[in-house]
XYZ file of N, CA and C in Angstrom:
495
model
N -1.918 5.043 46.587
C -2.654 5.796 45.589
C -3.923 6.348 46.227
N -4.176 7.563 45.947
C -5.378 8.199 46.476
C -6.551 7.936 45.537
N -7.732 7.994 46.055
C -8.915 7.805 45.237
C -9.458 6.395 45.358
N -10.516 6.146 44.577
C -11.153 4.841 44.609
C -10.335 3.824 43.841
N -10.300 2.588 44.323
C -9.622 1.548 43.557
C -10.423 1.227 42.293
N -9.708 0.790 41.258
C -10.346 0.461 39.980
C -11.169 -0.803 40.131
N -12.412 -0.750 39.720
C -13.282 -1.910 39.745
C -13.815 -2.118 38.327
N -13.604 -3.287 37.815
C -14.089 -3.591 36.470
C -13.003 -4.270 35.653
N -13.343 -4.533 34.437
C -12.418 -5.222 33.538
C -11.445 -4.227 32.923
N -10.196 -4.634 32.750
C -9.250 -3.743 32.071
C -9.624 -3.580 30.599
N -9.358 -2.411 30.045
C -9.694 -2.107 28.657
C -8.384 -1.993 27.870
N -8.263 -2.691 26.731
C -7.048 -2.573 25.919
C -6.851 -1.139 25.412
N -5.602 -0.731 25.346
C -5.278 0.619 24.892
C -5.741 0.832 23.458
N -5.684 -0.207 22.626
C -6.118 -0.062 21.232
C -7.603 0.299 21.151
N -8.414 -0.252 22.056
C -9.841 0.103 22.068
C -10.039 1.554 22.465
N -9.260 2.010 23.443
C -9.356 3.415 23.852
C -8.909 4.348 22.727
N -7.803 3.999 22.062
C -7.306 4.832 20.962
C -8.303 4.865 19.805
N -8.902 3.721 19.498
C -9.893 3.665 18.426
C -11.106 4.511 18.770
N -11.537 4.462 20.020
C -12.691 5.256 20.444
C -12.413 6.748 20.332
N -11.151 7.132 20.506
C -10.790 8.550 20.408
C -10.574 8.955 18.951
N -9.869 8.120 18.182
C -9.503 8.482 16.818
C -10.640 8.344 15.806
N -11.515 7.384 16.009
C -12.556 7.119 15.022
C -13.435 8.342 14.740
N -13.977 9.032 15.758
C -14.796 10.208 15.448
C -14.014 11.319 14.750
N -12.742 11.490 15.111
C -11.920 12.531 14.477
C -11.679 12.197 13.013
N -11.322 10.941 12.720
C -11.106 10.537 11.330
C -12.383 10.640 10.503
N -13.488 10.231 11.086
C -14.756 10.313 10.349
C -15.088 11.757 9.993
N -14.848 12.675 10.922
C -15.186 14.076 10.680
C -14.247 14.713 9.661
N -12.949 14.433 9.756
C -11.977 15.098 8.896
C -11.815 14.424 7.538
N -11.865 13.090 7.490
C -11.590 12.394 6.227
C -12.724 11.499 5.764
N -13.690 11.232 6.620
C -14.791 10.349 6.247
C -14.437 8.875 6.318
N -13.251 8.545 6.826
C -12.787 7.163 6.886
C -12.797 6.685 8.324
N -13.162 5.437 8.518
C -13.114 4.857 9.849
C -11.765 4.183 10.073
N -11.415 3.995 11.329
C -10.173 3.305 11.675
C -10.214 1.877 11.148
N -11.377 1.256 11.160
C -11.523 -0.114 10.673
C -11.139 -0.254 9.209
N -11.470 0.742 8.382
C -11.107 0.696 6.967
C -9.592 0.778 6.799
N -8.954 1.629 7.570
C -7.497 1.757 7.491
C -6.829 0.475 7.970
N -7.332 -0.096 9.047
C -6.747 -1.328 9.574
C -6.943 -2.506 8.623
N -8.026 -2.517 7.886
C -8.331 -3.629 6.983
C -7.883 -3.371 5.552
N -7.160 -2.290 5.319
C -6.783 -1.914 3.956
C -5.979 -3.006 3.246
N -5.042 -3.654 3.957
C -4.244 -4.687 3.299
C -5.084 -5.891 2.914
N -6.156 -6.167 3.627
C -7.058 -7.255 3.254
C -7.947 -6.854 2.080
N -8.257 -5.579 1.974
C -9.135 -5.100 0.914
C -8.399 -5.066 -0.427
N -7.195 -4.486 -0.457
C -6.472 -4.355 -1.729
C -5.455 -5.457 -1.959
N -5.135 -6.229 -0.943
C -4.132 -7.273 -1.076
C -2.782 -6.781 -0.567
N -1.980 -7.725 -0.118
C -0.697 -7.372 0.480
C 0.258 -6.727 -0.513
N 0.162 -7.113 -1.781
C 1.070 -6.563 -2.793
C 0.888 -5.053 -2.941
N -0.360 -4.592 -2.952
C -0.625 -3.165 -3.120
C -0.635 -2.392 -1.804
N -0.905 -3.065 -0.709
C -1.065 -2.367 0.568
C 0.193 -1.623 0.995
N 1.369 -2.117 0.636
C 2.605 -1.459 1.026
C 2.871 -0.179 0.269
N 2.227 0.019 -0.878
C 2.510 1.197 -1.686
C 1.304 2.098 -1.900
N 0.211 1.863 -1.156
C -0.952 2.756 -1.249
C -1.705 2.760 0.078
N -2.506 3.799 0.259
C -3.333 3.896 1.466
C -4.541 4.779 1.164
N -5.650 4.565 1.874
C -6.812 5.438 1.663
C -6.562 6.793 2.319
N -6.833 7.856 1.604
C -6.641 9.208 2.135
C -7.921 9.731 2.777
N -9.002 9.726 1.991
C -10.276 10.220 2.504
C -11.408 9.774 1.600
N -12.602 9.947 2.108
C -13.809 9.685 1.322
C -14.503 11.028 1.138
N -14.692 11.441 -0.110
C -15.340 12.714 -0.413
C -16.805 12.455 -0.755
N -17.676 12.920 0.125
C -19.107 12.761 -0.091
C -19.628 13.959 -0.865
N -20.503 13.742 -1.854
C -21.080 14.879 -2.586
C -22.033 15.663 -1.691
N -22.067 16.953 -1.907
C -22.951 17.805 -1.104
C -24.398 17.622 -1.558
N -25.279 17.614 -0.578
C -26.711 17.526 -0.863
C -27.329 18.858 -0.484
N -27.995 19.473 -1.433
C -28.600 20.779 -1.184
C -29.854 20.668 -0.316
N -30.615 19.590 -0.528
C -31.844 19.390 0.248
C -31.886 17.955 0.746
N -32.677 17.702 1.738
C -32.852 16.346 2.272
C -33.469 15.417 1.248
N -34.278 15.945 0.331
C -34.976 15.114 -0.647
C -34.065 14.668 -1.789
N -32.873 15.239 -1.899
C -31.967 14.868 -2.992
C -31.611 13.393 -2.880
N -31.491 12.719 -4.030
C -31.163 11.283 -3.995
C -29.723 11.048 -3.509
N -29.512 9.860 -3.003
C -28.178 9.479 -2.530
C -27.234 9.315 -3.709
N -26.051 9.879 -3.578
C -25.009 9.694 -4.578
C -23.799 9.081 -3.887
N -23.174 8.085 -4.519
C -22.008 7.467 -3.892
C -20.833 8.433 -3.836
N -19.931 8.157 -2.900
C -18.781 9.014 -2.649
C -17.593 8.628 -3.514
N -16.535 9.425 -3.397
C -15.277 9.178 -4.097
C -14.237 8.813 -3.050
N -13.585 7.679 -3.245
C -12.509 7.254 -2.357
C -11.195 7.770 -2.926
N -10.497 8.607 -2.152
C -9.209 9.139 -2.577
C -8.127 8.219 -2.023
N -7.308 7.680 -2.934
C -6.256 6.742 -2.563
C -4.911 7.351 -2.927
N -4.018 7.451 -1.941
C -2.658 7.919 -2.184
C -1.793 6.706 -2.481
N -0.949 6.820 -3.501
C -0.103 5.682 -3.858
C 1.204 6.166 -4.457
N 2.125 5.229 -4.567
C 3.432 5.506 -5.131
C 3.550 4.868 -6.506
N 4.151 5.575 -7.414
C 4.571 5.077 -8.710
C 3.672 4.083 -9.410
N 4.193 2.879 -9.590
C 3.525 1.853 -10.382
C 2.234 1.354 -9.734
N 2.084 1.558 -8.430
C 0.860 1.113 -7.760
C -0.364 1.826 -8.321
N -0.194 3.039 -8.836
C -1.321 3.776 -9.413
C -1.916 3.014 -10.594
N -1.063 2.443 -11.411
C -1.539 1.671 -12.556
C -2.292 0.423 -12.104
N -1.767 -0.262 -11.104
C -2.436 -1.457 -10.586
C -3.791 -1.100 -9.977
N -3.844 -0.006 -9.232
C -5.109 0.416 -8.615
C -6.117 0.795 -9.689
N -5.655 1.477 -10.721
C -6.556 1.860 -11.798
C -7.164 0.635 -12.473
N -6.371 -0.393 -12.694
C -6.879 -1.604 -13.338
C -7.786 -2.409 -12.415
N -7.565 -2.331 -11.123
C -8.357 -3.102 -10.167
C -9.396 -2.238 -9.458
N -9.676 -1.047 -9.977
C -10.548 -0.119 -9.266
C -11.951 -0.675 -9.025
N -12.530 -1.354 -10.001
C -13.890 -1.875 -9.794
C -13.899 -2.945 -8.709
N -12.860 -3.770 -8.660
C -12.770 -4.797 -7.617
C -12.554 -4.153 -6.241
N -11.716 -3.125 -6.175
C -11.462 -2.429 -4.909
C -12.730 -1.737 -4.431
N -13.461 -1.107 -5.344
C -14.726 -0.453 -4.981
C -15.698 -1.479 -4.402
N -15.800 -2.624 -5.049
C -16.689 -3.675 -4.546
C -16.288 -4.161 -3.165
N -14.988 -4.316 -2.928
C -14.520 -4.790 -1.623
C -14.731 -3.743 -0.534
N -14.491 -2.464 -0.864
C -14.721 -1.401 0.129
C -16.200 -1.307 0.452
N -17.053 -1.383 -0.566
C -18.498 -1.334 -0.326
C -18.961 -2.527 0.500
N -18.387 -3.698 0.252
C -18.733 -4.870 1.053
C -18.273 -4.675 2.493
N -17.106 -4.062 2.677
C -16.613 -3.800 4.027
C -17.520 -2.808 4.754
N -17.951 -1.753 4.052
C -18.806 -0.735 4.676
C -20.245 -1.194 4.828
N -20.668 -2.163 4.039
C -22.010 -2.702 4.185
C -23.053 -2.089 3.280
N -22.679 -1.128 2.447
C -23.608 -0.554 1.478
C -22.798 0.075 0.352
N -23.472 0.465 -0.718
C -22.791 1.020 -1.892
C -22.388 2.463 -1.639
N -21.382 2.657 -0.801
C -20.953 3.993 -0.410
C -20.016 4.619 -1.434
N -19.176 3.809 -2.078
C -18.150 4.320 -2.979
C -18.564 4.082 -4.424
N -18.477 5.130 -5.250
C -18.832 5.020 -6.659
C -17.625 5.010 -7.568
N -16.541 5.676 -7.138
C -15.329 5.688 -7.946
C -14.122 5.967 -7.060
N -12.948 5.799 -7.654
C -11.692 6.000 -6.933
C -10.919 7.120 -7.619
N -10.388 8.028 -6.812
C -9.483 9.059 -7.324
C -8.090 8.713 -6.812
N -7.131 8.650 -7.715
C -5.765 8.266 -7.360
C -4.908 9.518 -7.258
N -4.199 9.636 -6.134
C -3.273 10.737 -5.904
C -1.898 10.131 -5.712
N -0.936 10.527 -6.555
C 0.409 9.965 -6.426
C 1.230 10.835 -5.484
N 1.750 10.209 -4.444
C 2.628 10.869 -3.491
C 3.376 9.813 -2.713
N 4.484 10.188 -2.084
C 5.223 9.190 -1.299
C 4.397 8.737 -0.102
N 4.468 7.471 0.181
C 3.740 6.900 1.309
C 4.713 6.807 2.480
N 4.417 7.526 3.541
C 5.281 7.505 4.724
C 5.184 6.157 5.406
N 6.315 5.645 5.789
C 6.343 4.382 6.524
C 6.141 3.162 5.657
N 6.247 3.323 4.351
C 6.101 2.160 3.478
C 7.292 1.238 3.695
N 7.002 0.002 3.959
C 8.073 -0.963 4.224
C 8.748 -1.352 2.919
N 10.025 -1.216 2.902
C 10.801 -1.582 1.722
C 11.533 -2.884 2.009
N 11.574 -3.745 1.018
C 12.311 -4.984 1.185
C 13.799 -4.676 1.105
N 14.529 -5.189 2.061
C 15.974 -4.998 2.057
C 16.599 -5.876 0.985
N 17.624 -5.352 0.361
C 18.307 -6.139 -0.649
C 19.035 -7.290 0.028
N 19.002 -8.449 -0.591
C 19.704 -9.575 0.027
C 21.219 -9.361 -0.032
N 21.891 -9.844 0.982
C 23.344 -9.744 1.025
C 23.924 -10.863 0.165
N 24.768 -10.481 -0.786
C 25.354 -11.456 -1.706
C 26.702 -11.918 -1.161
N 26.997 -13.173 -1.370
C 28.293 -13.693 -0.937
C 29.356 -13.287 -1.951
N 30.587 -13.265 -1.516
C 31.689 -12.934 -2.402
C 31.960 -14.124 -3.332
N 32.290 -13.818 -4.586
C 32.562 -14.871 -5.562
C 33.999 -15.361 -5.402
N 34.197 -16.631 -5.641
C 35.549 -17.193 -5.605
C 36.283 -16.805 -6.890
N 37.591 -16.967 -6.905
C 38.388 -16.634 -8.095
C 37.970 -17.492 -9.285
N 37.641 -18.730 -9.024
C 37.216 -19.641 -10.099
C 35.903 -19.158 -10.714
N 34.940 -18.719 -9.874
C 33.652 -18.222 -10.377
C 33.845 -16.928 -11.165
N 34.720 -16.052 -10.675
C 34.986 -14.797 -11.391
C 35.603 -15.073 -12.755
N 36.540 -16.014 -12.799
C 37.183 -16.344 -14.067
C 36.186 -16.956 -15.047
N 35.344 -17.829 -14.585
C 34.336 -18.460 -15.447
C 33.368 -17.416 -15.985
N 32.967 -16.481 -15.131
C 32.041 -15.417 -15.535
C 32.703 -14.515 -16.582
N 33.965 -14.146 -16.348
C 34.680 -13.296 -17.303
C 34.842 -14.016 -18.648
N 35.117 -15.298 -18.613
C 35.264 -16.082 -19.843
C 33.928 -16.179 -20.595
N 32.832 -16.258 -19.860
C 31.501 -16.382 -20.476
C 31.130 -15.122 -21.250
N 31.482 -13.944 -20.736
C 31.054 -12.690 -21.368
C 32.141 -12.033 -22.219
N 33.314 -12.656 -22.366
C 34.413 -12.012 -23.084
C 34.145 -11.848 -24.579
N 33.264 -12.633 -25.152
C 32.982 -12.541 -26.587
C 32.064 -11.375 -26.941
N 31.502 -10.716 -25.971
C 30.578 -9.603 -26.229
C 31.403 -8.348 -26.522
N 31.125 -7.710 -27.668
C 31.926 -6.572 -28.119
C 31.603 -5.280 -27.374
N 30.347 -5.027 -27.118
C 29.937 -3.786 -26.459
C 30.345 -3.831 -24.980
N 31.174 -2.849 -24.570
C 31.692 -2.863 -23.200
C 30.592 -2.647 -22.161
N 29.655 -1.763 -22.448
C 28.566 -1.498 -21.503
C 27.713 -2.739 -21.276
N 27.384 -3.413 -22.372
C 26.586 -4.633 -22.275
C 27.356 -5.724 -21.546
N 28.655 -5.845 -21.852
C 29.482 -6.850 -21.197
C 29.537 -6.591 -19.682
N 29.712 -5.325 -19.288
C 29.776 -4.988 -17.858
C 28.437 -5.277 -17.171
N 27.347 -4.941 -17.860
C 26.023 -5.209 -17.284
C 25.781 -6.694 -17.104
N 26.132 -7.479 -18.104
C 25.951 -8.924 -18.005
C 26.867 -9.535 -16.937
N 28.045 -8.957 -16.777
C 28.950 -9.450 -15.745
C 28.386 -9.160 -14.346
N 27.804 -7.969 -14.173
C 27.156 -7.649 -12.887
C 25.965 -8.557 -12.631
N 25.178 -8.814 -13.679
C 24.032 -9.721 -13.544
C 24.499 -11.120 -13.154
N 25.506 -11.600 -13.820
C 26.045 -12.930 -13.499
C 26.586 -12.994 -12.072
N 27.275 -11.928 -11.640
C 27.799 -11.891 -10.269
C 26.657 -11.914 -9.256
N 25.583 -11.225 -9.569
C 24.425 -11.205 -8.676
C 23.778 -12.587 -8.605
N 23.625 -13.223 -9.746
C 23.014 -14.554 -9.778
C 23.872 -15.554 -9.040
N 25.162 -15.551 -9.315
C 26.043 -16.495 -8.637
C 26.185 -16.172 -7.153
N 26.189 -14.894 -6.796
C 26.320 -14.493 -5.399
C 25.103 -14.808 -4.562
N 23.946 -14.917 -5.217
C 22.729 -15.232 -4.454
C 22.593 -16.726 -4.178
N 23.340 -17.532 -4.900
C 23.310 -18.979 -4.658
C 24.184 -19.305 -3.473
N 23.816 -20.353 -2.780
C 24.595 -20.754 -1.606
C 25.686 -21.712 -1.985
C-alpha cells in the first residue's frame, strides 16, 4: 500500500456514519440520529414498530427578540397506532423533551402513512388436526343454525386446537 501507514485508534463505522448523517438530518428534518435510534425507548416497543418521527417543525421567528416557541413533532404512523399516539401524546412529548434536554416540543402532529421496513410478526404455523379432533370440533358446532357463524367457529376451533402441541 502506498502512503503513510495508519496511526491511531480505529473508528467504528457507525460513528463515521452518524457524523455524516447527523448534520444532514438536522438541516432537512430537525431531528438528530440519536432521537431516531432511541425512538423505541421513547414510545415503547409496542408503538415503535408502527410509527416513526418524521421531522421537527420549528416556528419561524421574525426577529431575534421574539420569544421562544416550542416546535411540532411530526410522527408518521400506521392505522391504529395513530389512536395510541394521540392518547399518549403528552407522555411522548415529555419523554422527547427529556431526551432533548429542554422543552423543545409543544405538540405532536400525526401523519398516517405506511411505515417502510416495519417488522411484521409472522403467523405461527399450525399443526394439522387429527381425524378425532376434526370430528369432535364438527360435533361441537353442529347445533349452530347459521352456516356462516358455524364455519367461522369451526375455523376458530381449528386454529385453537392447531396451536396447541
